[in-house]
Structures are given as C-alpha cells and as structure tokens.
PDB file of C-alpha atoms in Angstrom:
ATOM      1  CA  UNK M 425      -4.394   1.658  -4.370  1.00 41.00           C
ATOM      2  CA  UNK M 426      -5.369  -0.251  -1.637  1.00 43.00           C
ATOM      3  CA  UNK M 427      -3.255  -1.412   1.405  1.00 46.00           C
ATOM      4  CA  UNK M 428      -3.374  -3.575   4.384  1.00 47.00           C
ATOM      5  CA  UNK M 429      -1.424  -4.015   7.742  1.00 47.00           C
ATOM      6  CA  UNK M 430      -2.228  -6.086  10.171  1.00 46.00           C
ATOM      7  CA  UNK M 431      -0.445  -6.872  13.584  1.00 45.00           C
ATOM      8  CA  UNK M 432      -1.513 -10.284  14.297  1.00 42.00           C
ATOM      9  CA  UNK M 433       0.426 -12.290  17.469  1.00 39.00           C
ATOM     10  CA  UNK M 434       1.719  -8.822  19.349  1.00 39.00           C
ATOM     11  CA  UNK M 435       3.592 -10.358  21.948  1.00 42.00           C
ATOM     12  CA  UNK M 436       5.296 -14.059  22.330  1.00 48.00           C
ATOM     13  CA  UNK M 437       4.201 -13.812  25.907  1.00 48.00           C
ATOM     14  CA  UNK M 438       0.328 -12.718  24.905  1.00 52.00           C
ATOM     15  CA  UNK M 439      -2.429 -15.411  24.306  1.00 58.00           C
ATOM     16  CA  UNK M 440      -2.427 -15.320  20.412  1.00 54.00           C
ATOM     17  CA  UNK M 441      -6.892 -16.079  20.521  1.00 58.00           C
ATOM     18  CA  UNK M 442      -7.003 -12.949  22.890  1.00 63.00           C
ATOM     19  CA  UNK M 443      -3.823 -10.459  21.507  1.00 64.00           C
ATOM     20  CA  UNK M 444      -5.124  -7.352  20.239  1.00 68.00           C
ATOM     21  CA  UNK M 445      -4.965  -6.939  16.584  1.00 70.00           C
ATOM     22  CA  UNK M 446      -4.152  -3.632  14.754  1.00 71.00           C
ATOM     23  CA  UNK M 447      -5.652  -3.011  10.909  1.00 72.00           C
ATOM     24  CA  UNK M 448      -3.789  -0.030   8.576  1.00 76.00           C
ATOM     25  CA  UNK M 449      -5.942   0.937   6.000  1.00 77.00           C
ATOM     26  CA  UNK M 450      -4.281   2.872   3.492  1.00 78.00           C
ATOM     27  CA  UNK M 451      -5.905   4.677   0.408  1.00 77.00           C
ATOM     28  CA  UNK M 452      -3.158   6.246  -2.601  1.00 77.00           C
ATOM     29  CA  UNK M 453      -4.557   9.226  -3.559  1.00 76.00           C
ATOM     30  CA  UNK M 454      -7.741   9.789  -1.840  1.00 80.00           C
ATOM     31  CA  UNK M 455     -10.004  12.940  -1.674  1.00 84.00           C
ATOM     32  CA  UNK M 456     -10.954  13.594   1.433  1.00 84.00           C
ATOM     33  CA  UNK M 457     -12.876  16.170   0.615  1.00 90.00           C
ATOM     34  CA  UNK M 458     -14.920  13.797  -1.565  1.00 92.00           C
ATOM     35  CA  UNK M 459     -14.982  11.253   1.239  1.00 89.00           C
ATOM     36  CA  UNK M 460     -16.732  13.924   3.572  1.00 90.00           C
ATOM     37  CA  UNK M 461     -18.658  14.915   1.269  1.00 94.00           C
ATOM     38  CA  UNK M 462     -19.880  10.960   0.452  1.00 94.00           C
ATOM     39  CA  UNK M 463     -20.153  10.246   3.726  1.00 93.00           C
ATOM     40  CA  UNK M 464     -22.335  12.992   5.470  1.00 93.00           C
ATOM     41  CA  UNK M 465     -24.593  11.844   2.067  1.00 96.00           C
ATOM     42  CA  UNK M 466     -24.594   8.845   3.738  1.00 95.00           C
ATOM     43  CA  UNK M 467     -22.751   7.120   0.742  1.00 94.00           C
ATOM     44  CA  UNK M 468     -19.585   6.053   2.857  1.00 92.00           C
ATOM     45  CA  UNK M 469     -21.243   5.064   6.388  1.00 94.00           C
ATOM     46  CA  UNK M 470     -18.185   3.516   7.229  1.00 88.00           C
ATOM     47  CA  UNK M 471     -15.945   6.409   6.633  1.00 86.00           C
ATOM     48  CA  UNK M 472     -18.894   8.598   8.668  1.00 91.00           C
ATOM     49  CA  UNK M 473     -18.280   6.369  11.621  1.00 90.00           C
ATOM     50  CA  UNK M 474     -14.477   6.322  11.627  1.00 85.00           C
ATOM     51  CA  UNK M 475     -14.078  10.003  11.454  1.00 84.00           C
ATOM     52  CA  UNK M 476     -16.943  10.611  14.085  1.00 86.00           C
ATOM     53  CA  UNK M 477     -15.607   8.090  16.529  1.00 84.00           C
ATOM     54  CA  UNK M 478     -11.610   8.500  15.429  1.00 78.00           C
ATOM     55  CA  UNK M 479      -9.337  11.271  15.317  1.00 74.00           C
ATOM     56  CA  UNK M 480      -8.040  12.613  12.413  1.00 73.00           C
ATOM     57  CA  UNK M 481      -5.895  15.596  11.141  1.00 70.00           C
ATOM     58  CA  UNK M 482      -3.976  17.241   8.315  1.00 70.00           C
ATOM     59  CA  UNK M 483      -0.783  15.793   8.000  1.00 70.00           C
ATOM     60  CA  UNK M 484       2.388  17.384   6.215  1.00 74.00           C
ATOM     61  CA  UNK M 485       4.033  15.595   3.997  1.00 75.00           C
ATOM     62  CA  UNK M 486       6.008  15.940   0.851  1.00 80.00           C
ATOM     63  CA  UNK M 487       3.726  14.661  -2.128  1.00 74.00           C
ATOM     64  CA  UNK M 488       3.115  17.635  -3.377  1.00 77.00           C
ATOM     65  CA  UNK M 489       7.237  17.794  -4.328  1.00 83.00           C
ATOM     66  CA  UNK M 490       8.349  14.593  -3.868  1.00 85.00           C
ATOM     67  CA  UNK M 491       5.158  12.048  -5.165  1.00 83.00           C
ATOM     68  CA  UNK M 492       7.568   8.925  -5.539  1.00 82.00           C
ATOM     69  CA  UNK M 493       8.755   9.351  -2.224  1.00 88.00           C
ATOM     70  CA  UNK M 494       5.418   9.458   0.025  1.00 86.00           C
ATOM     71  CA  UNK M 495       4.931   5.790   0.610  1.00 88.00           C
ATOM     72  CA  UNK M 496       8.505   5.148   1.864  1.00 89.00           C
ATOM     73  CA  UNK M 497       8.870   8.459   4.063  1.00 89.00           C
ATOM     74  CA  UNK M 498       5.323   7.409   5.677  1.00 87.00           C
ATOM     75  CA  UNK M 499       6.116   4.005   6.402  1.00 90.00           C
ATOM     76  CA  UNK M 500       9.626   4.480   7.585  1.00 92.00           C
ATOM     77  CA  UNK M 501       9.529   8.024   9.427  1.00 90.00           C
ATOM     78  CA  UNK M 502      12.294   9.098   7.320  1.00 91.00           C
ATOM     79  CA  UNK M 503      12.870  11.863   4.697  1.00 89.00           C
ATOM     80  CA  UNK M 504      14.319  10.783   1.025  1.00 89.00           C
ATOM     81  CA  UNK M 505      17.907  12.263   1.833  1.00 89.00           C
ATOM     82  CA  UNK M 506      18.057   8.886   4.037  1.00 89.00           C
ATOM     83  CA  UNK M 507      17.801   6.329   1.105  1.00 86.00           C
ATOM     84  CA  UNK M 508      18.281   8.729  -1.672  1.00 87.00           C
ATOM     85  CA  UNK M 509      15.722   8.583  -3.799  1.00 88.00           C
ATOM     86  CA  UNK M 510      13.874  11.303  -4.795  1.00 89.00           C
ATOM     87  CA  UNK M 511      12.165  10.069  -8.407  1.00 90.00           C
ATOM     88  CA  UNK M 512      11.887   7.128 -10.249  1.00 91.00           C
ATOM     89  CA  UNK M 513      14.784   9.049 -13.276  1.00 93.00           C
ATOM     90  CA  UNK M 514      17.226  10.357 -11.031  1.00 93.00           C
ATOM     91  CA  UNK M 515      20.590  12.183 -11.062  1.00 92.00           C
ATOM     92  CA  UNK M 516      23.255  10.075 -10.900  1.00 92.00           C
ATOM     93  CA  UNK M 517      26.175  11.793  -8.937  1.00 89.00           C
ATOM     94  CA  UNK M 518      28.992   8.860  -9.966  1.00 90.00           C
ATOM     95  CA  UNK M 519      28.024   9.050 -13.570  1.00 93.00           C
ATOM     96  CA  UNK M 520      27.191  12.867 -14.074  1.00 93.00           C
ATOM     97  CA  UNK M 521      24.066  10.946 -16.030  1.00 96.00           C
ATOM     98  CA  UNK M 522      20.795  10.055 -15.089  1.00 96.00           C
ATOM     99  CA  UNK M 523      19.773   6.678 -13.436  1.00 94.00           C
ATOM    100  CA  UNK M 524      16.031   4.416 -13.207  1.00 94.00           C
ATOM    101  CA  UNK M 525      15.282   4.062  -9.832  1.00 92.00           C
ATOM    102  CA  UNK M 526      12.527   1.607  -9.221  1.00 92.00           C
ATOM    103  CA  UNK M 527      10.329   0.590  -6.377  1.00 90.00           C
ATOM    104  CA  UNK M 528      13.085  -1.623  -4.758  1.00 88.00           C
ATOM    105  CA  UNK M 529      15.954   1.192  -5.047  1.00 88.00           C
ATOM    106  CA  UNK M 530      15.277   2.709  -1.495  1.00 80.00           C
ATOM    107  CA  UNK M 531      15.303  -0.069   1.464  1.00 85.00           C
ATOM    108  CA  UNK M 532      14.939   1.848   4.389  1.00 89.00           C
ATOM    109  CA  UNK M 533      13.751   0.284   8.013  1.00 92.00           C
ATOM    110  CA  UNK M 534       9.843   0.175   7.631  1.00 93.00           C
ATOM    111  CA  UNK M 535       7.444   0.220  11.207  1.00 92.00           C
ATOM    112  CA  UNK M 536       7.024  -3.474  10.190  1.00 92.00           C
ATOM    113  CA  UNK M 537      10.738  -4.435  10.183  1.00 94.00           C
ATOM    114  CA  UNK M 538      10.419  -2.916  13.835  1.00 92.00           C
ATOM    115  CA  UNK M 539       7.840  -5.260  15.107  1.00 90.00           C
ATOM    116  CA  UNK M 540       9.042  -8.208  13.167  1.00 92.00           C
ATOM    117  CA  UNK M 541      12.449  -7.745  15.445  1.00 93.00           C
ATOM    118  CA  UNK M 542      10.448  -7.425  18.318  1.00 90.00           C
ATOM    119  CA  UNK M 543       8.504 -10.758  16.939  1.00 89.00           C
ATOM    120  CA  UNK M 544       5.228  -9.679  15.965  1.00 87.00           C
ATOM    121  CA  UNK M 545       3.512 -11.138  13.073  1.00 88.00           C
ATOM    122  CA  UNK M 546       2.686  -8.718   9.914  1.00 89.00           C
ATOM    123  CA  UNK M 547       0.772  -8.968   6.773  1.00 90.00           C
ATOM    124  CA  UNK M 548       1.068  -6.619   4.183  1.00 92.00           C
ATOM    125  CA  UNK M 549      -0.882  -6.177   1.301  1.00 91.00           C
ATOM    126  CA  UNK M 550      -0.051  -3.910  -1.901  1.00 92.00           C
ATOM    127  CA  UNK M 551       1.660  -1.120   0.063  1.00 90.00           C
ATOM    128  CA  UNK M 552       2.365   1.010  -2.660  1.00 89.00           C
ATOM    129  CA  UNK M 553       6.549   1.919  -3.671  1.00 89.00           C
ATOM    130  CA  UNK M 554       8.048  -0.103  -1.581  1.00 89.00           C
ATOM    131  CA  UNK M 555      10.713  -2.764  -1.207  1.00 88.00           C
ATOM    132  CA  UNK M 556      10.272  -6.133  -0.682  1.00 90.00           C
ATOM    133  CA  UNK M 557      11.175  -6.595   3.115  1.00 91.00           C
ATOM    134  CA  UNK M 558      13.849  -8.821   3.693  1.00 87.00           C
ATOM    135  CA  UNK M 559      13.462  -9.790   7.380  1.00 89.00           C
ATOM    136  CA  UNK M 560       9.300  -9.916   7.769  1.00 91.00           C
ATOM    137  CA  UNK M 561       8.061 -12.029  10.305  1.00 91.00           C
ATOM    138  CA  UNK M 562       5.181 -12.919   8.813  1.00 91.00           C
ATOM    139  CA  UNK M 563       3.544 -12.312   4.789  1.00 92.00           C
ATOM    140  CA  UNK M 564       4.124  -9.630   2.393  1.00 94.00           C
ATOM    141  CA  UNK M 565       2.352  -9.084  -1.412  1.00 94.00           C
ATOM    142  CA  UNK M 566       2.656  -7.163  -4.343  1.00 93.00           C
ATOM    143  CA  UNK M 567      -0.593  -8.017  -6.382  1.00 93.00           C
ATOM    144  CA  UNK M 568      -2.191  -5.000  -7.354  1.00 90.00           C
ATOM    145  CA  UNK M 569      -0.190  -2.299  -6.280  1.00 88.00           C
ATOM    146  CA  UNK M 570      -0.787   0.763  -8.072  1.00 83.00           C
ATOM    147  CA  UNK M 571       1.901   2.544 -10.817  1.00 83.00           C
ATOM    148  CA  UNK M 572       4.353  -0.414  -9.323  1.00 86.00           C
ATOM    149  CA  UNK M 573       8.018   0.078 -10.858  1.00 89.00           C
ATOM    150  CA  UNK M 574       8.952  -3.472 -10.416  1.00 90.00           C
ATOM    151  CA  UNK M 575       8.457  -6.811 -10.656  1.00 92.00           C
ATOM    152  CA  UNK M 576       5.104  -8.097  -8.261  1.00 93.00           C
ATOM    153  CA  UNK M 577       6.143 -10.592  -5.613  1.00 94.00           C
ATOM    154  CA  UNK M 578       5.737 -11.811  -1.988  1.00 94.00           C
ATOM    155  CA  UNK M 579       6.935 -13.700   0.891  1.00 92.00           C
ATOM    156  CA  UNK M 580       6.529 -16.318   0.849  1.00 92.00           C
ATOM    157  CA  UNK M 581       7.367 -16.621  -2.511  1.00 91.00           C
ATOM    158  CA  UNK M 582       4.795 -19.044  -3.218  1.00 94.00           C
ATOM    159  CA  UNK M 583       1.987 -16.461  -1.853  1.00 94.00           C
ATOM    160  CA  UNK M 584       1.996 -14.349  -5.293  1.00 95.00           C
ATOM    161  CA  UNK M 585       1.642 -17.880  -7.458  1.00 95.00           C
ATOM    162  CA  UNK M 586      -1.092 -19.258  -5.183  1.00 95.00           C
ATOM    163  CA  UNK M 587      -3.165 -15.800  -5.592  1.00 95.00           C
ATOM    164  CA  UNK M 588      -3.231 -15.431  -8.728  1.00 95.00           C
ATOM    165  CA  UNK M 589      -4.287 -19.127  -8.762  1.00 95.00           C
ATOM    166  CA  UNK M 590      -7.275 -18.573  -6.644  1.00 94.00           C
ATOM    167  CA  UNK M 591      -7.974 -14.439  -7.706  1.00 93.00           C
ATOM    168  CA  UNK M 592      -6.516 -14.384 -11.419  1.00 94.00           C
ATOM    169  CA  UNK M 593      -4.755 -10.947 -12.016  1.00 93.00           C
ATOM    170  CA  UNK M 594      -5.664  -7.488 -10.590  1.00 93.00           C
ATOM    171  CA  UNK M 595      -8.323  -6.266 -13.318  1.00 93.00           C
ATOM    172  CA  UNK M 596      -6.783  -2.514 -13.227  1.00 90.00           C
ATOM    173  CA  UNK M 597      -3.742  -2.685 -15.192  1.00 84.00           C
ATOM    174  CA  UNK M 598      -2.505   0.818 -16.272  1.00 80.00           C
ATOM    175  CA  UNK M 599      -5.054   3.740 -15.374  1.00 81.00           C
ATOM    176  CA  UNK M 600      -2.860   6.825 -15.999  1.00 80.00           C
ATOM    177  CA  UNK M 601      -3.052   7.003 -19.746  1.00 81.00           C
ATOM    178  CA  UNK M 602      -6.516   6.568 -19.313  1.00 88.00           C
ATOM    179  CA  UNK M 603      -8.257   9.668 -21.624  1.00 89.00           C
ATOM    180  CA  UNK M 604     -11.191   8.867 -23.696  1.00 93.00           C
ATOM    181  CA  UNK M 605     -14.815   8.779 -21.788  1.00 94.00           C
ATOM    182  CA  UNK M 606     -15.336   5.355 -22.622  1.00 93.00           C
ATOM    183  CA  UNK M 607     -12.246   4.231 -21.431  1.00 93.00           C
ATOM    184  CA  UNK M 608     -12.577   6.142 -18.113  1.00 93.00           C
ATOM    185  CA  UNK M 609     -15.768   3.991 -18.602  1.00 94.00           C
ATOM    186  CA  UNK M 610     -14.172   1.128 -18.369  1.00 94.00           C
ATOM    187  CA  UNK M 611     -11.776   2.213 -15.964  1.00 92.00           C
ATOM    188  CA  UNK M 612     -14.256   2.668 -13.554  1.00 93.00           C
ATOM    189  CA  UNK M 613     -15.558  -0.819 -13.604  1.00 95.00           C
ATOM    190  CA  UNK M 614     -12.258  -2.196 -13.684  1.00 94.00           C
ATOM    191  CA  UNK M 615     -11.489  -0.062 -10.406  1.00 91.00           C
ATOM    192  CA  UNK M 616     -14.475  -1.416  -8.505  1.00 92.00           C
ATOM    193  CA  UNK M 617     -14.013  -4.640  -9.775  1.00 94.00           C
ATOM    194  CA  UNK M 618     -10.360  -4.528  -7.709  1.00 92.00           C
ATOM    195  CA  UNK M 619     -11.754  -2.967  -5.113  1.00 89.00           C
ATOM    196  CA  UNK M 620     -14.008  -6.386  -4.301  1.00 92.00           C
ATOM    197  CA  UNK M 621     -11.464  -8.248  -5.501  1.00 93.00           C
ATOM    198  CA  UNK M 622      -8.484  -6.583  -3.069  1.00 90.00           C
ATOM    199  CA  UNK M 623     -11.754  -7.362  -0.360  1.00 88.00           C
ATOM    200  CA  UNK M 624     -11.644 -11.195  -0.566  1.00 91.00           C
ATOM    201  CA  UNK M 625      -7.565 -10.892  -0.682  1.00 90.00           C
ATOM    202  CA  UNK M 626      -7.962  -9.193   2.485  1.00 87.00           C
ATOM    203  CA  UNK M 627     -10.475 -11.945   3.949  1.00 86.00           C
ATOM    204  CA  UNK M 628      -8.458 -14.848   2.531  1.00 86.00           C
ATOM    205  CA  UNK M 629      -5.467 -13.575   3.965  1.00 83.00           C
ATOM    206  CA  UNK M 630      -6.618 -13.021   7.399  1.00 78.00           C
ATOM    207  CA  UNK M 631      -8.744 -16.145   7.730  1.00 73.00           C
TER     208      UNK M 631
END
C-alpha cells in the first residue's frame, strides 16, 4: 500500500508560491532488505539516492504483535491502550464476547489533525487503517488502501466519486488469498498496474 502526505500552505502568514512543502511517502510492508539490495543493483535509483543523501534507522515498533495497530500508533504517537484496539476481532469487556473492530473503531489525534488546528493544508492519500478525519483542513482518500476494513471514502465527499470517474477502481482488489502461480501472476501485474495508477492520483491531486 501506498501513501501520501503532503503539507501544502504551512503557515497563514507564509507566501503560499514560496511555503515549503513536506511529502510522506509511506510503503505497507516493505523489505528493506530487498530495497537495498535493488537499489545498490541500480534497480531503485531513487531509493539509492534517498538513503545516501537521507538518514535513516531501525525503528521499534509493534507489528510484529500488534499488525492492525501499526498505522494508527505511527501516525498518532500513541500506543493501542489509548484507543483500544488491538485487532480487527476483539474482546469485548461489556459483553464477555467478542466484537469486529474495523478501520474507523480507533479515532485517535493523527500529526495531521495537529497541523490542520494550526491551519496547514493536508492531503492524504490511502493511509492504510485509519479513520476518516473529522476536522482536516484540507483532502483526505480512501481509494486503494490495502486490506481496508471499511467502507472507501474521502473529504470531500465528492473526491472518492470524481476519482473513480477519472481513474476507475484500484486494479488490486484482494491479494492475501492469493496462492496459485498464475494468480500471483496476475497479482503482480495488477500490483504494478496500481502502482502507476496510485502515481497519476498523486499528480492529479497535487496539481
């Protein structure tokens, strides 16, 4: 899955033609030690130049126990005990039962609600397991998010309709049942069909 942030106007006081603009590239998933392996090949030049010229580091985090949880604890600096959800089939502690906890269970304060408050301007694009934010100051969407347990949508609402007006639907559908060779076949050009596809998103919705 594929995601994008982007901190367009940072400051009301700032000239908006000459603000600074910050890009969050995120990748669900990801092997880095395919990606350095790719990219001293000379497969991923981009990749070769970001971790040459960038920093980068091993981060700890709490996939490995908690999957379901990554995408929310990253984006809001918070551990699942704050919102509670831990899984997607849950204990229930009022019911003694279990309870479905989908993508939109856990609203925690994401770094975007933060700098829409402080009115900066934020697009998001297929963040993976998240909520729909309720006080963006800018555009969110839910196109091709990856495993998404949940309706798709966006703000503005009309953002979702006119995408799949221009783009049709995200070509990837469900990957993880995915078994037989020719299906992983197929799989694979459905994946880098998306991949161009999630490219002009990204153009269209920062033109």
């Amino acid at each position: 899955a594929v995601i994008l942030g982007l901190d367009f106007a940072m400051a009301p006081a700032m000239n908006p033609s000459t603000a600074p603009r910050q890009l969050i590239i995120g990748l669900d998933a990801m092997e880095w030690d395919l990606v350095r392996k790719w990219a001293a090949a000379g497969k991923l030049p981009t990749f070769d130049r970001l971790m040459r010229e960038g920093t980068q580091a091993a981060l700890s985090t709490i996939a490995d126990r908690l999957p379901d949880t990554a995408w929310n604890c990253l984006c809001s600096g918070l551990n699942p005990a704050h919102f509670a959800r831990y899984f997607y089939v849950q204990h229930d502690p009022e019911t003694g039962g279990m309870r479905y906890m989908p993508d939109d269970s856990a609203r925690p304060m994401y770094f975007w609600d933060y700098l829409s408050d402080a009115g900066r301007r934020v697009g998001l694009v297929d963040v993976p397991h998240i909520s729909a934010s309720e006080r963006l100051n800018g555009f969110q969407i839910s196109w091709g998010t990856h495993a998404a347990h949940g309706p798709r949508f966006s703000t503005p609402a009309s953002l979702l309709h006119e995408t799949d007006q221009r783009f049709g639907r995200h070509p990837v559908g469900e990957c993880d049942s995915v078994a037989s060779e020719p299906g992983k076949k197929a799989l694979r050009l459905r994946l880098l069909k998306g991949v161009r596809m999630h490219g002009e998103l990204f153009r269209n919705c920062i033109a």
